[in-house]
Short mmCIF file of C-alpha atoms in Angstrom, two decimals:
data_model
loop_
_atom_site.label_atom_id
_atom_site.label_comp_id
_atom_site.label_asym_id
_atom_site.label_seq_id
_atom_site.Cartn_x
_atom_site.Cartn_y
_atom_site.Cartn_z
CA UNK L 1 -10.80 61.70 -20.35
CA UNK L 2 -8.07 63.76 -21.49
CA UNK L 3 -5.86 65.48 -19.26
CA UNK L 4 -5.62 69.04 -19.63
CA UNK L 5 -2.41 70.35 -21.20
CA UNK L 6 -1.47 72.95 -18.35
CA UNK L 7 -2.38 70.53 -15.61
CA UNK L 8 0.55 70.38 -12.93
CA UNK L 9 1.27 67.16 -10.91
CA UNK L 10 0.50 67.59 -7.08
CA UNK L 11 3.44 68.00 -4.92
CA UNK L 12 2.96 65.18 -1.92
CA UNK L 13 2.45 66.09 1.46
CA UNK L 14 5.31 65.63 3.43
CA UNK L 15 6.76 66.50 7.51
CA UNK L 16 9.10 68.88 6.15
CA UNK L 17 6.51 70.64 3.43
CA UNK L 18 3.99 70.75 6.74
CA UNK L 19 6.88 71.96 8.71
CA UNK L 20 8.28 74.86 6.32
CA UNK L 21 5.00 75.87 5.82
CA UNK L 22 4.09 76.59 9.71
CA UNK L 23 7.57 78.48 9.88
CA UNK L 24 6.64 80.73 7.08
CA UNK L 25 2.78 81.52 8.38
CA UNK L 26 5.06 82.22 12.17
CA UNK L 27 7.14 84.80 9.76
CA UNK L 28 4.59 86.38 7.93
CA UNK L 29 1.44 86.47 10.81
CA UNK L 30 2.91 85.31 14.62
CA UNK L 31 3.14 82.48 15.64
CA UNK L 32 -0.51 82.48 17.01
CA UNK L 33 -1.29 82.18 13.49
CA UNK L 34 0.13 78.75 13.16
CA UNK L 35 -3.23 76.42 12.85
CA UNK L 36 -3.70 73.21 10.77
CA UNK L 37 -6.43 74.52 8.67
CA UNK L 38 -3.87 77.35 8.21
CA UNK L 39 -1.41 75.56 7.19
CA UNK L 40 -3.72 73.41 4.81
CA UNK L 41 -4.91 76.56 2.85
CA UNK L 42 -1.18 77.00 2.23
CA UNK L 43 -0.35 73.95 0.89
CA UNK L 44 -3.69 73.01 -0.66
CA UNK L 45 -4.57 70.45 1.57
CA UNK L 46 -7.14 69.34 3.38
CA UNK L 47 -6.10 70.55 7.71
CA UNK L 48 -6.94 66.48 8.51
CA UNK L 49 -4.72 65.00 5.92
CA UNK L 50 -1.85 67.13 7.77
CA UNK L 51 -2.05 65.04 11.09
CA UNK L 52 -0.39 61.83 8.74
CA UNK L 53 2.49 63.96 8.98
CA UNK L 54 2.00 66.11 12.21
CA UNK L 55 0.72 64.00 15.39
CA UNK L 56 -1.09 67.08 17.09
CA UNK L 57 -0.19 70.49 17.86
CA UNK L 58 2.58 69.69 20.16
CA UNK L 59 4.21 67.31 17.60
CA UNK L 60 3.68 70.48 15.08
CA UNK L 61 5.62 72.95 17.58
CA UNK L 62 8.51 70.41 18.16
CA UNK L 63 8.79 69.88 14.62
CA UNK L 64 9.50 73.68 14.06
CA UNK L 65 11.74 73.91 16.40
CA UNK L 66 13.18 71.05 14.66
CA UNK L 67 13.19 73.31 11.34
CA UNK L 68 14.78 76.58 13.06
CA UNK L 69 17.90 74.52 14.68
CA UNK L 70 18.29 73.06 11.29
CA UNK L 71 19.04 76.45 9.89
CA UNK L 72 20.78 77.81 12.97
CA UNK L 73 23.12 75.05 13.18
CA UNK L 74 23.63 75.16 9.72
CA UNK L 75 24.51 79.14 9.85
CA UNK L 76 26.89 78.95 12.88
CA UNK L 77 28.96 76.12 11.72
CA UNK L 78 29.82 77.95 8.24
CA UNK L 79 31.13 80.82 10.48
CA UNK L 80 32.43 80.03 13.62
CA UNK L 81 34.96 82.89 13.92
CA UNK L 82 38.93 83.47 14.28
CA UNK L 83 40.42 79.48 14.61
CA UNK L 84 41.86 78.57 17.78
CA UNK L 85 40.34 81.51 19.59
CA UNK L 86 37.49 80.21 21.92
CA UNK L 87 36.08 83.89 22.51
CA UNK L 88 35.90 85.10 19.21
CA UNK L 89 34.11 81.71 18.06
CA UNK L 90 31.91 81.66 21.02
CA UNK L 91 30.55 84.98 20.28
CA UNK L 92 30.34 84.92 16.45
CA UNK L 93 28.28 81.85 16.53
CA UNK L 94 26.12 82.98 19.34
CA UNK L 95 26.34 86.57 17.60
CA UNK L 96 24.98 83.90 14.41
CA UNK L 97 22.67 82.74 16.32
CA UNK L 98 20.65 85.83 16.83
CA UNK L 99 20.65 86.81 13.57
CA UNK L 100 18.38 83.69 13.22
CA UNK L 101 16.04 84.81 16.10
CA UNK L 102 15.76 87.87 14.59
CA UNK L 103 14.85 86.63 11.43
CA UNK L 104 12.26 84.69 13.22
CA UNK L 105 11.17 86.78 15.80
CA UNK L 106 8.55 84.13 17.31
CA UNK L 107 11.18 81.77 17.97
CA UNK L 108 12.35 82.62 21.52
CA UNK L 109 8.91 82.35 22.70
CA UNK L 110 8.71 78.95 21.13
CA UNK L 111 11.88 77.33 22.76
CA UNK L 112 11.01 78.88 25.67
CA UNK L 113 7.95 76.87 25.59
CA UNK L 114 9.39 73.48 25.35
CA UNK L 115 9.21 71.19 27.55
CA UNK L 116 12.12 69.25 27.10
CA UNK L 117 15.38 69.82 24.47
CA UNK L 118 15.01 68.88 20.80
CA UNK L 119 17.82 66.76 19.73
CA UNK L 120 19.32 70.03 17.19
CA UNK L 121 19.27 72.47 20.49
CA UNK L 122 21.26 69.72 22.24
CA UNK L 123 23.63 69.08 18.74
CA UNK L 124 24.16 72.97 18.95
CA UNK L 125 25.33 73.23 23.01
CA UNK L 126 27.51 70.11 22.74
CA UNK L 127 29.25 72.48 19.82
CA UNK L 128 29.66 75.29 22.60
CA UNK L 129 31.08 73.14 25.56
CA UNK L 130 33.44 71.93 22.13
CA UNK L 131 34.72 75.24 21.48
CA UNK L 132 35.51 75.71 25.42
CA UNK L 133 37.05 72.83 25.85
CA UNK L 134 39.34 73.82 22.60
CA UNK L 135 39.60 77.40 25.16
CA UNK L 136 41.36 74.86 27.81
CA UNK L 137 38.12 74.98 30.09
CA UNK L 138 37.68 71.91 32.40
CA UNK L 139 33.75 70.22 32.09
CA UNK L 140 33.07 72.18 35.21
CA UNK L 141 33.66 75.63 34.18
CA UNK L 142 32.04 75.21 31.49
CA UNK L 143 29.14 73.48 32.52
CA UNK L 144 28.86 76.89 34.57
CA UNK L 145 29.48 78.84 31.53
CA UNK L 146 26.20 77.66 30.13
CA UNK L 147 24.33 78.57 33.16
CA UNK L 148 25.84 82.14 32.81
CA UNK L 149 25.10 82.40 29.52
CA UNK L 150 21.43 81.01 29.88
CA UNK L 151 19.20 81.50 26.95
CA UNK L 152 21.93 83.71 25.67
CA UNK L 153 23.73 81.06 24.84
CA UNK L 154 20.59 80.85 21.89
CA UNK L 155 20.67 84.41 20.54
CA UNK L 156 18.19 86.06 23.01
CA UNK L 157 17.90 86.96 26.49
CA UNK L 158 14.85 85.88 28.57
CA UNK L 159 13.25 88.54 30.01
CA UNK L 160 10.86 87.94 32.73
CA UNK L 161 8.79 91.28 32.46
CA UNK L 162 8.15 94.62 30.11
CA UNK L 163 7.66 97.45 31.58
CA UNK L 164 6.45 98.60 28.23
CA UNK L 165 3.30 96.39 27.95
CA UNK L 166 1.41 99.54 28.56
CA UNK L 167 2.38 101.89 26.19
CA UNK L 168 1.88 105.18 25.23
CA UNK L 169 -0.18 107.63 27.48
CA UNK L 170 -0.61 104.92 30.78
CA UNK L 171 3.04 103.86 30.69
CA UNK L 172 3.80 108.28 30.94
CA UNK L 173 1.53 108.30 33.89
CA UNK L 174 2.03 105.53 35.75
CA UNK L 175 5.73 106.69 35.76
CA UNK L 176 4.92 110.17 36.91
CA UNK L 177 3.16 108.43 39.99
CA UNK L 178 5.66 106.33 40.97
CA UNK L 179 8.57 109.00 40.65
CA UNK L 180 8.20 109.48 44.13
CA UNK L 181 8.14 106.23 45.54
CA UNK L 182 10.61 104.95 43.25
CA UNK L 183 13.09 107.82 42.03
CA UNK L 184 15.76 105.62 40.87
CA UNK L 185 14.19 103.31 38.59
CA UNK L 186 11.50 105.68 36.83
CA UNK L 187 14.93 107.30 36.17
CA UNK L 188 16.45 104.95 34.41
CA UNK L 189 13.77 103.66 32.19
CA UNK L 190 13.02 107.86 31.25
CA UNK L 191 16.22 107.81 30.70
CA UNK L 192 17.43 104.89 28.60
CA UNK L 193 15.98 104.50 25.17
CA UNK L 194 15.92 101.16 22.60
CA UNK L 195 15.82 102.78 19.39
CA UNK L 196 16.79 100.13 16.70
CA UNK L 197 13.79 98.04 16.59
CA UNK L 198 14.61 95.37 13.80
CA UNK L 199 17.59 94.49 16.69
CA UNK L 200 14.98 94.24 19.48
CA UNK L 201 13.40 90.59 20.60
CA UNK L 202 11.64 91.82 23.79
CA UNK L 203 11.67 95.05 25.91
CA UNK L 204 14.94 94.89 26.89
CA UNK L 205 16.96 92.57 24.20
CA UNK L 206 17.92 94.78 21.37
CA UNK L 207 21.69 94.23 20.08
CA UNK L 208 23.21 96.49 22.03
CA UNK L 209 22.02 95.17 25.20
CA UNK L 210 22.43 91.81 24.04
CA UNK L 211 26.26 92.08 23.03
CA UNK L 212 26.80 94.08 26.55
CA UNK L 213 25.70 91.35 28.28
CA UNK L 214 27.20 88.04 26.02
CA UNK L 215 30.76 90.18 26.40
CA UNK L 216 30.72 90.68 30.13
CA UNK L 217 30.06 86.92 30.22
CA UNK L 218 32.71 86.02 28.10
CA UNK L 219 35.44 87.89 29.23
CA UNK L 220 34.44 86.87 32.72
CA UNK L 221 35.09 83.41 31.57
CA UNK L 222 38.24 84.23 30.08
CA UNK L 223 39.58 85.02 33.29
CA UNK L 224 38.54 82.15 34.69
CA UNK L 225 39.81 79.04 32.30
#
Protein backbone atom coordinates (compact mmCIF):
# COMPACT_ATOMS: atom_id res chain seq x y z
CA UNK A 1 0.00 0.00 0.00
CA UNK A 2 1.20 3.29 -0.82
CA UNK A 3 1.95 5.76 1.66
CA UNK A 4 0.21 8.90 1.41
CA UNK A 5 2.26 11.86 0.19
CA UNK A 6 1.43 14.32 3.20
CA UNK A 7 1.83 11.61 5.77
CA UNK A 8 4.17 12.87 8.71
CA UNK A 9 6.42 10.44 10.69
CA UNK A 10 5.29 10.08 14.44
CA UNK A 11 7.37 11.87 16.88
CA UNK A 12 8.34 9.03 19.75
CA UNK A 13 7.20 9.25 23.08
CA UNK A 14 9.71 10.28 25.30
CA UNK A 15 10.17 11.48 29.53
CA UNK A 16 10.89 14.85 28.47
CA UNK A 17 7.94 15.12 25.56
CA UNK A 18 5.57 13.58 28.61
CA UNK A 19 7.18 16.01 30.88
CA UNK A 20 6.90 19.38 28.72
CA UNK A 21 3.65 18.47 27.94
CA UNK A 22 2.24 18.27 31.74
CA UNK A 23 4.08 21.73 32.30
CA UNK A 24 2.25 23.32 29.49
CA UNK A 25 -1.48 21.77 30.44
CA UNK A 26 -0.21 23.31 34.45
CA UNK A 27 0.25 26.78 32.32
CA UNK A 28 -2.63 26.84 30.30
CA UNK A 29 -5.48 24.97 32.87
CA UNK A 30 -3.86 24.52 36.77
CA UNK A 31 -2.17 22.22 37.72
CA UNK A 32 -5.30 20.11 38.74
CA UNK A 33 -5.56 19.70 35.15
CA UNK A 34 -2.46 17.64 34.87
CA UNK A 35 -3.95 13.89 34.17
CA UNK A 36 -2.44 11.11 31.96
CA UNK A 37 -5.30 10.87 29.65
CA UNK A 38 -4.70 14.66 29.52
CA UNK A 39 -1.60 14.59 28.69
CA UNK A 40 -2.18 11.72 26.03
CA UNK A 41 -4.78 13.84 24.06
CA UNK A 42 -1.89 16.30 23.81
CA UNK A 43 0.57 14.32 22.47
CA UNK A 44 -1.59 11.82 20.59
CA UNK A 45 -1.05 9.03 22.64
CA UNK A 46 -2.69 6.56 24.17
CA UNK A 47 -2.77 7.82 28.62
CA UNK A 48 -1.27 3.90 29.21
CA UNK A 49 1.55 4.08 26.80
CA UNK A 50 2.64 7.28 28.98
CA UNK A 51 3.41 5.18 32.21
CA UNK A 52 6.72 3.59 29.94
CA UNK A 53 7.92 6.92 30.51
CA UNK A 54 6.12 8.20 33.74
CA UNK A 55 6.02 5.50 36.73
CA UNK A 56 2.70 6.95 38.33
CA UNK A 57 1.53 10.22 39.28
CA UNK A 58 4.13 10.90 41.80
CA UNK A 59 6.95 10.00 39.34
CA UNK A 60 4.92 12.54 36.88
CA UNK A 61 5.02 15.47 39.62
CA UNK A 62 8.78 14.89 40.40
CA UNK A 63 9.54 14.88 36.89
CA UNK A 64 8.07 18.47 36.50
CA UNK A 65 9.66 19.71 39.06
CA UNK A 66 12.54 18.25 37.38
CA UNK A 67 11.52 20.39 34.14
CA UNK A 68 10.93 23.86 36.10
CA UNK A 69 14.55 23.72 37.95
CA UNK A 70 15.90 22.98 34.57
CA UNK A 71 14.74 26.32 33.35
CA UNK A 72 15.24 28.17 36.61
CA UNK A 73 18.70 27.13 36.97
CA UNK A 74 19.28 27.77 33.58
CA UNK A 75 17.81 31.56 33.91
CA UNK A 76 19.70 32.47 37.14
CA UNK A 77 23.06 31.33 36.10
CA UNK A 78 22.98 33.59 32.77
CA UNK A 79 22.35 36.52 35.21
CA UNK A 80 23.66 36.34 38.44
CA UNK A 81 24.17 40.09 39.06
CA UNK A 82 27.13 42.72 39.81
CA UNK A 83 30.55 40.18 40.16
CA UNK A 84 32.04 39.97 43.43
CA UNK A 85 29.04 41.45 45.17
CA UNK A 86 27.24 38.63 47.18
CA UNK A 87 24.00 40.88 47.74
CA UNK A 88 23.40 42.04 44.47
CA UNK A 89 23.85 38.32 43.06
CA UNK A 90 21.86 36.85 45.79
CA UNK A 91 18.95 38.93 45.03
CA UNK A 92 19.05 39.06 41.20
CA UNK A 93 19.02 35.37 40.99
CA UNK A 94 16.42 34.92 43.60
CA UNK A 95 14.74 38.16 42.00
CA UNK A 96 15.28 35.44 38.62
CA UNK A 97 13.87 33.06 40.27
CA UNK A 98 10.46 34.50 40.67
CA UNK A 99 10.13 35.56 37.46
CA UNK A 100 9.99 31.74 36.80
CA UNK A 101 7.24 31.18 39.48
CA UNK A 102 5.42 33.69 38.03
CA UNK A 103 5.54 32.40 34.76
CA UNK A 104 4.34 29.22 36.25
CA UNK A 105 2.12 30.17 38.77
CA UNK A 106 1.30 26.42 39.94
CA UNK A 107 4.75 25.84 40.79
CA UNK A 108 5.03 26.92 44.46
CA UNK A 109 2.24 24.72 45.30
CA UNK A 110 4.05 21.90 43.61
CA UNK A 111 7.47 22.16 45.50
CA UNK A 112 5.71 22.75 48.35
CA UNK A 113 4.28 19.41 47.93
CA UNK A 114 7.36 17.39 47.73
CA UNK A 115 8.34 15.21 49.84
CA UNK A 116 11.85 15.22 49.60
CA UNK A 117 14.43 17.68 47.32
CA UNK A 118 14.87 16.98 43.61
CA UNK A 119 18.44 16.82 42.74
CA UNK A 120 18.04 20.56 40.46
CA UNK A 121 16.44 22.32 43.81
CA UNK A 122 19.51 20.99 45.66
CA UNK A 123 22.06 22.01 42.39
CA UNK A 124 20.34 25.53 42.76
CA UNK A 125 20.91 26.08 46.91
CA UNK A 126 24.46 24.69 46.77
CA UNK A 127 24.79 27.84 44.09
CA UNK A 128 23.40 30.20 46.97
CA UNK A 129 25.57 28.96 50.00
CA UNK A 130 28.43 29.50 46.77
CA UNK A 131 27.71 33.01 46.34
CA UNK A 132 27.85 33.53 50.34
CA UNK A 133 30.69 31.94 50.85
CA UNK A 134 32.26 34.26 47.86
CA UNK A 135 30.34 37.20 50.53
CA UNK A 136 33.03 35.84 53.27
CA UNK A 137 30.12 34.00 55.23
CA UNK A 138 31.31 31.01 57.40
CA UNK A 139 28.99 27.48 56.67
CA UNK A 140 27.14 28.51 59.76
CA UNK A 141 25.80 31.79 58.89
CA UNK A 142 24.85 30.75 56.04
CA UNK A 143 23.33 27.64 56.75
CA UNK A 144 21.09 30.18 58.86
CA UNK A 145 20.72 32.37 55.95
CA UNK A 146 18.74 29.70 54.21
CA UNK A 147 16.48 29.21 57.07
CA UNK A 148 15.79 33.04 56.96
CA UNK A 149 15.24 33.10 53.63
CA UNK A 150 12.94 29.91 53.60
CA UNK A 151 10.99 29.32 50.48
CA UNK A 152 12.13 32.76 49.53
CA UNK A 153 15.14 31.59 48.80
CA UNK A 154 12.84 29.92 45.56
CA UNK A 155 11.02 33.04 44.33
CA UNK A 156 7.89 32.87 46.59
CA UNK A 157 6.93 33.20 50.05
CA UNK A 158 4.86 30.46 51.80
CA UNK A 159 1.97 31.70 53.15
CA UNK A 160 0.14 29.68 55.62
CA UNK A 161 -3.41 31.36 55.24
CA UNK A 162 -5.63 33.97 52.94
CA UNK A 163 -7.69 35.95 54.44
CA UNK A 164 -9.12 36.51 51.02
CA UNK A 165 -10.50 32.96 50.37
CA UNK A 166 -13.85 34.50 50.90
CA UNK A 167 -14.18 37.18 48.69
CA UNK A 168 -16.36 39.72 47.78
CA UNK A 169 -19.56 40.46 49.90
CA UNK A 170 -18.64 37.72 53.06
CA UNK A 171 -15.02 38.83 53.29
CA UNK A 172 -16.84 42.92 53.73
CA UNK A 173 -18.92 41.47 56.46
CA UNK A 174 -17.10 39.29 58.27
CA UNK A 175 -14.67 42.28 58.67
CA UNK A 176 -17.34 44.65 59.83
CA UNK A 177 -18.03 42.00 62.69
CA UNK A 178 -14.85 41.55 63.84
CA UNK A 179 -13.89 45.39 63.87
CA UNK A 180 -14.68 45.32 67.31
CA UNK A 181 -13.04 42.47 68.62
CA UNK A 182 -10.12 42.93 66.54
CA UNK A 183 -9.56 46.77 65.64
CA UNK A 184 -6.05 46.49 64.68
CA UNK A 185 -5.95 43.88 62.20
CA UNK A 186 -9.38 44.51 60.26
CA UNK A 187 -7.38 47.79 59.98
CA UNK A 188 -4.70 46.80 58.30
CA UNK A 189 -6.08 44.43 55.80
CA UNK A 190 -8.95 47.59 54.91
CA UNK A 191 -6.23 49.33 54.67
CA UNK A 192 -3.48 47.73 52.61
CA UNK A 193 -4.25 46.87 49.05
CA UNK A 194 -2.30 44.24 46.40
CA UNK A 195 -3.07 45.78 43.24
CA UNK A 196 -0.63 44.31 40.57
CA UNK A 197 -1.96 40.94 40.13
CA UNK A 198 0.38 39.37 37.35
CA UNK A 199 3.15 40.05 40.48
CA UNK A 200 0.94 38.20 43.01
CA UNK A 201 1.57 34.20 43.87
CA UNK A 202 -0.78 34.03 46.91
CA UNK A 203 -2.67 36.57 49.11
CA UNK A 204 0.07 38.16 50.39
CA UNK A 205 3.20 37.53 47.85
CA UNK A 206 2.96 40.12 45.18
CA UNK A 207 6.49 41.82 44.24
CA UNK A 208 6.38 44.38 46.39
CA UNK A 209 5.92 42.39 49.39
CA UNK A 210 8.18 39.90 48.19
CA UNK A 211 11.29 42.30 47.55
CA UNK A 212 10.40 43.99 51.17
CA UNK A 213 10.88 40.99 52.70
CA UNK A 214 14.10 39.22 50.51
CA UNK A 215 15.86 42.92 51.28
CA UNK A 216 15.31 43.03 55.00
CA UNK A 217 16.83 39.53 54.92
CA UNK A 218 19.66 40.39 53.04
CA UNK A 219 20.83 43.36 54.47
CA UNK A 220 20.34 41.69 57.82
CA UNK A 221 22.86 39.25 56.65
CA UNK A 222 25.12 41.77 55.48
CA UNK A 223 25.60 42.92 58.83
CA UNK A 224 26.23 39.85 60.04
CA UNK A 225 29.15 38.14 57.70
Amino acid sequence: MAVQANSEPRIPLSRDRVLRAAVAIADSDGLESVTMRRIGEALGAEAMSLYYHVANKHDLFDGIVDVLMAELNESVDRDDGEPGDWKSAMRQRILTARQIMLRHPWAPRLLESRTTMRPAVVLYHDRLVGLMRSGGFSYDLAHHALHALGSRALGFSQELFDPSAGAGDQSERMLADLADQLPNLVGMLTEIAHDDPESTLGWCDDQAEFEFSLDLILDGLDRLK
